[in-house]
Every structure is written in structure tokens, then in C-alpha cells.
Short mmCIF file of C-alpha atoms in Angstrom, two decimals:
data_model
loop_
_atom_site.label_atom_id
_atom_site.label_comp_id
_atom_site.label_asym_id
_atom_site.label_seq_id
_atom_site.Cartn_x
_atom_site.Cartn_y
_atom_site.Cartn_z
CA MET A 1 88.25 90.58 110.54
CA GLU A 2 91.67 90.36 109.01
CA ASP A 3 91.92 86.59 109.06
CA LYS A 4 94.11 84.79 106.56
CA SER A 5 91.17 83.28 104.62
CA TYR A 6 90.78 86.31 102.33
CA LYS A 7 94.21 85.56 100.82
CA GLU A 8 92.87 82.48 99.05
CA TYR A 9 90.72 84.77 96.88
CA LEU A 10 93.58 87.04 95.75
CA GLU A 11 94.96 84.74 93.07
CA HIS A 12 91.60 84.64 91.25
CA ILE A 13 91.00 88.40 91.02
CA THR A 14 90.93 89.86 87.49
CA THR A 15 88.75 92.87 88.16
CA PHE A 16 88.66 95.73 90.66
CA ILE A 17 85.37 97.58 91.11
CA LEU A 18 85.56 100.57 93.41
CA ASP A 19 83.32 103.18 94.97
CA VAL A 20 84.69 106.74 95.06
CA ASP A 21 83.66 108.68 98.17
CA GLY A 22 85.10 107.00 101.26
CA VAL A 23 87.21 104.60 99.17
CA LEU A 24 89.22 106.61 96.63
CA THR A 25 88.63 109.72 98.76
CA ASN A 26 88.43 110.18 102.51
CA GLY A 27 84.72 110.90 102.22
CA ASN A 28 85.07 114.58 103.01
CA VAL A 29 84.04 117.30 100.57
CA THR A 30 84.98 120.95 100.54
CA ILE A 31 82.04 123.06 99.43
CA LEU A 32 82.98 126.13 97.42
CA SER A 33 80.81 129.24 97.36
CA ASN A 34 79.64 128.37 93.82
CA GLY A 35 78.44 124.96 95.06
CA ASP A 36 81.28 122.91 93.58
CA LEU A 37 82.44 120.02 95.75
CA LEU A 38 86.16 119.33 96.00
CA ARG A 39 87.55 115.88 96.79
CA THR A 40 91.08 114.68 97.42
CA MET A 41 92.51 111.44 96.02
CA ASN A 42 95.69 109.66 97.06
CA ILE A 43 98.58 109.60 94.56
CA LYS A 44 99.62 106.11 95.72
CA ASP A 45 96.13 104.81 94.98
CA GLY A 46 96.46 106.38 91.52
CA TYR A 47 99.79 104.66 90.93
CA ALA A 48 98.27 101.31 91.89
CA LEU A 49 95.31 101.82 89.55
CA LYS A 50 97.61 102.69 86.65
CA THR A 51 99.88 99.73 87.41
CA ALA A 52 96.91 97.35 87.55
CA LEU A 53 95.61 98.61 84.21
CA ASN A 54 99.06 98.24 82.66
CA ASN A 55 99.07 94.61 83.84
CA GLY A 56 95.74 93.75 82.22
CA TYR A 57 93.33 94.03 85.14
CA HIS A 58 89.86 95.42 84.59
CA ILE A 59 89.04 98.49 86.65
CA CYS A 60 85.56 99.87 87.02
CA ILE A 61 84.40 102.78 89.14
CA ILE A 62 80.77 102.92 90.28
CA SER A 63 79.71 105.94 92.31
CA GLY A 64 76.54 107.65 93.35
CA GLY A 65 78.42 110.94 93.12
CA SER A 66 78.50 112.85 89.87
CA ASN A 67 81.57 115.08 90.04
CA GLU A 68 83.12 115.30 86.58
CA GLY A 69 86.49 116.15 88.13
CA VAL A 70 86.53 112.57 89.46
CA ARG A 71 85.98 111.24 85.92
CA LEU A 72 88.77 113.46 84.55
CA ARG A 73 91.24 112.30 87.21
CA LEU A 74 90.44 108.62 86.67
CA ASN A 75 90.42 108.93 82.86
CA GLY A 76 93.84 110.58 83.19
CA LEU A 77 95.08 107.44 84.92
CA GLY A 78 93.68 105.31 82.10
CA VAL A 79 90.48 104.19 83.86
CA GLN A 80 87.80 104.37 81.17
CA ASP A 81 84.96 102.52 82.90
CA VAL A 82 83.79 105.29 85.23
CA PHE A 83 80.09 105.28 86.05
CA LEU A 84 78.98 108.33 88.03
CA GLY A 85 75.55 109.30 89.36
CA VAL A 86 74.61 105.62 89.69
CA HIS A 87 71.74 104.85 92.05
CA ASP A 88 71.47 101.14 91.20
CA LYS A 89 75.02 99.86 91.63
CA MET A 90 73.94 96.24 91.23
CA SER A 91 72.51 96.74 87.72
CA CYS A 92 75.54 98.79 86.73
CA MET A 93 77.92 96.06 87.91
CA GLU A 94 75.92 93.30 86.22
CA ASP A 95 75.93 95.23 82.92
CA TYR A 96 79.68 95.85 83.22
CA LEU A 97 80.41 92.16 83.92
CA LYS A 98 78.19 90.99 81.05
CA THR A 99 79.62 93.52 78.57
CA ASN A 100 83.18 92.48 79.43
CA ASN A 101 82.46 88.74 79.81
CA LEU A 102 83.64 88.73 83.44
CA LYS A 103 82.61 86.57 86.39
CA SER A 104 81.57 88.04 89.73
CA GLU A 105 83.75 85.53 91.61
CA ASN A 106 86.82 87.17 90.03
CA VAL A 107 85.83 90.65 91.26
CA LEU A 108 87.29 92.53 94.21
CA TYR A 109 84.83 95.27 95.18
CA MET A 110 85.78 97.93 97.68
CA GLY A 111 83.00 99.94 99.27
CA ASP A 112 82.52 101.81 102.50
CA ASP A 113 78.82 102.51 103.10
CA ILE A 114 75.26 101.16 102.86
CA PRO A 115 74.81 101.71 99.07
CA ASP A 116 77.62 99.17 98.51
CA ILE A 117 76.08 96.26 100.45
CA GLU A 118 74.12 94.58 97.65
CA VAL A 119 77.07 94.62 95.23
CA MET A 120 79.52 93.45 97.89
CA GLN A 121 77.34 90.43 98.64
CA ARG A 122 77.64 89.29 95.00
CA VAL A 123 81.40 89.45 94.37
CA GLY A 124 84.26 87.08 95.10
CA LEU A 125 86.16 89.42 97.40
CA PRO A 126 84.25 92.21 99.16
CA CYS A 127 86.67 94.62 100.84
CA CYS A 128 86.51 97.91 102.66
CA PRO A 129 88.73 100.63 104.09
CA GLN A 130 89.48 100.63 107.81
CA ASP A 131 87.00 103.47 108.39
CA ALA A 132 83.99 101.89 106.64
CA VAL A 133 80.64 101.73 108.43
CA PRO A 134 80.03 98.68 110.66
CA GLU A 135 77.51 97.11 108.26
CA ILE A 136 80.13 97.06 105.49
CA LYS A 137 82.85 95.73 107.77
CA ALA A 138 80.51 92.90 108.77
CA ILE A 139 80.24 91.61 105.18
CA SER A 140 83.82 92.29 104.08
CA LYS A 141 86.22 89.38 103.64
CA TYR A 142 89.07 91.86 104.02
CA ILE A 143 89.25 95.14 105.92
CA SER A 144 92.24 97.22 104.90
CA HIS A 145 94.43 98.69 107.62
CA LYS A 146 94.30 101.91 105.58
CA LYS A 147 91.47 104.44 105.60
CA GLY A 148 89.52 105.54 102.54
CA GLY A 149 91.50 108.02 100.46
CA LYS A 150 94.62 107.14 102.46
CA GLY A 151 95.93 104.13 100.54
CA ALA A 152 93.20 101.49 100.99
CA VAL A 153 92.93 101.00 97.22
CA ARG A 154 96.72 100.67 96.87
CA ASP A 155 96.65 98.11 99.70
CA VAL A 156 94.24 95.73 97.97
CA ILE A 157 95.62 96.16 94.45
CA GLN A 158 99.17 95.61 95.63
CA GLN A 159 98.19 92.48 97.58
CA VAL A 160 96.44 90.96 94.55
CA MET A 161 99.30 91.79 92.21
CA LYS A 162 101.97 90.46 94.60
CA VAL A 163 100.17 87.14 94.99
CA GLN A 164 99.85 86.89 91.21
CA GLY A 165 103.52 87.82 90.67
CA LYS A 166 102.70 91.06 88.85
CA TRP A 167 103.86 93.66 91.39
CA ALA A 168 107.48 93.97 90.34
CA VAL A 169 109.78 96.30 92.22
CA ASP A 170 113.48 96.63 91.58
CA TYR A 171 114.87 97.28 95.06
CA ASN A 172 118.29 98.11 93.58
CA ALA A 173 116.92 100.92 91.39
CA LYS A 174 117.60 104.49 92.38
CA TYR A 175 114.47 106.58 92.84
CA ASP A 176 114.52 110.35 92.74
#
């Protein structure tokens, strides 16, 4: 479903709302003997989140999971609007939009599974990673070529920022 029509929405995006498991992570968890669940996040996704924040975009995380390590990682990147343990994602999103005076048509939401459907049907640009479930792919206006936790978030943020002229890279700079 990677037709060109999704690109017309990119220039109007001001806000990224993201799920965690299966989007910012690959959806796998490592279960420790004490019951703690470990997740892995992609550094390139983190860079994109930080860059978007530094360029004035709103970023909101809404997850059914409740791992405080996720909050610490995202807060460390500058993401302050992190809502964990959320069972009603729609109400959470509506409250966030109202509190910040934002419009749903300016939101890019990336989800990967059934709990994301209702929210995705209400935003301007519903997106998903390449490995999302079929029901999510069916309602997505853009399906990333990247899998969850493997750069899908970087993919959509970078596309939005490039279209809006905010993804600046100095190709002559030397990187160590």
C-alpha cells in the first residue's frame, strides 16, 4: 500500500503519536527471572525523535505497556508526553490533542496491532511498520519498509521533516 498519495499528508504533520511495543521496539520482550521485561529500542529512531522535538514537533507516546524503563529512555530523549498503561488510547489521544490545542488531521500515528485501530482511524496520517498485523496495514495510509524497532519511526519522521524542509544534513561534514 505504498502509493504516492500518503505524501500529500506529510506537509501538514505537526504531531507524531506513537505506540511502543512493535513500533519503537520489535515487539519482543526478554523476561528476567525477577519478572522484569526488557525491550530494545533503535538508536536511529531515538535520533529522529530528538531531532523532531528540537524542530518544534509535538511527540506523544501512548502505550498499553507500563515499563518505566521505556519512560526513562523517552524522557532522556526529551519526550515528556509519555502515557503508559493506557487501555483507552482514543480518550488519551483526545485529551492530549485538546490540552495542546492540536488537530487530529495534523497527526501522524504509528501503530502495529489491534489496540491502535480506533486511534488510527481518527488521525490525518495513520502509519505502521512493515511487520504490523494485517488489520493495521489495511487502514494505514503508509506502511514503512522498516520493521518495528528497526527504524520505522525514523522513516516516517525523516520523511515528514524532509518534505517540510526541516531535515538538514550537511553532506560535506566529517562524521566520526
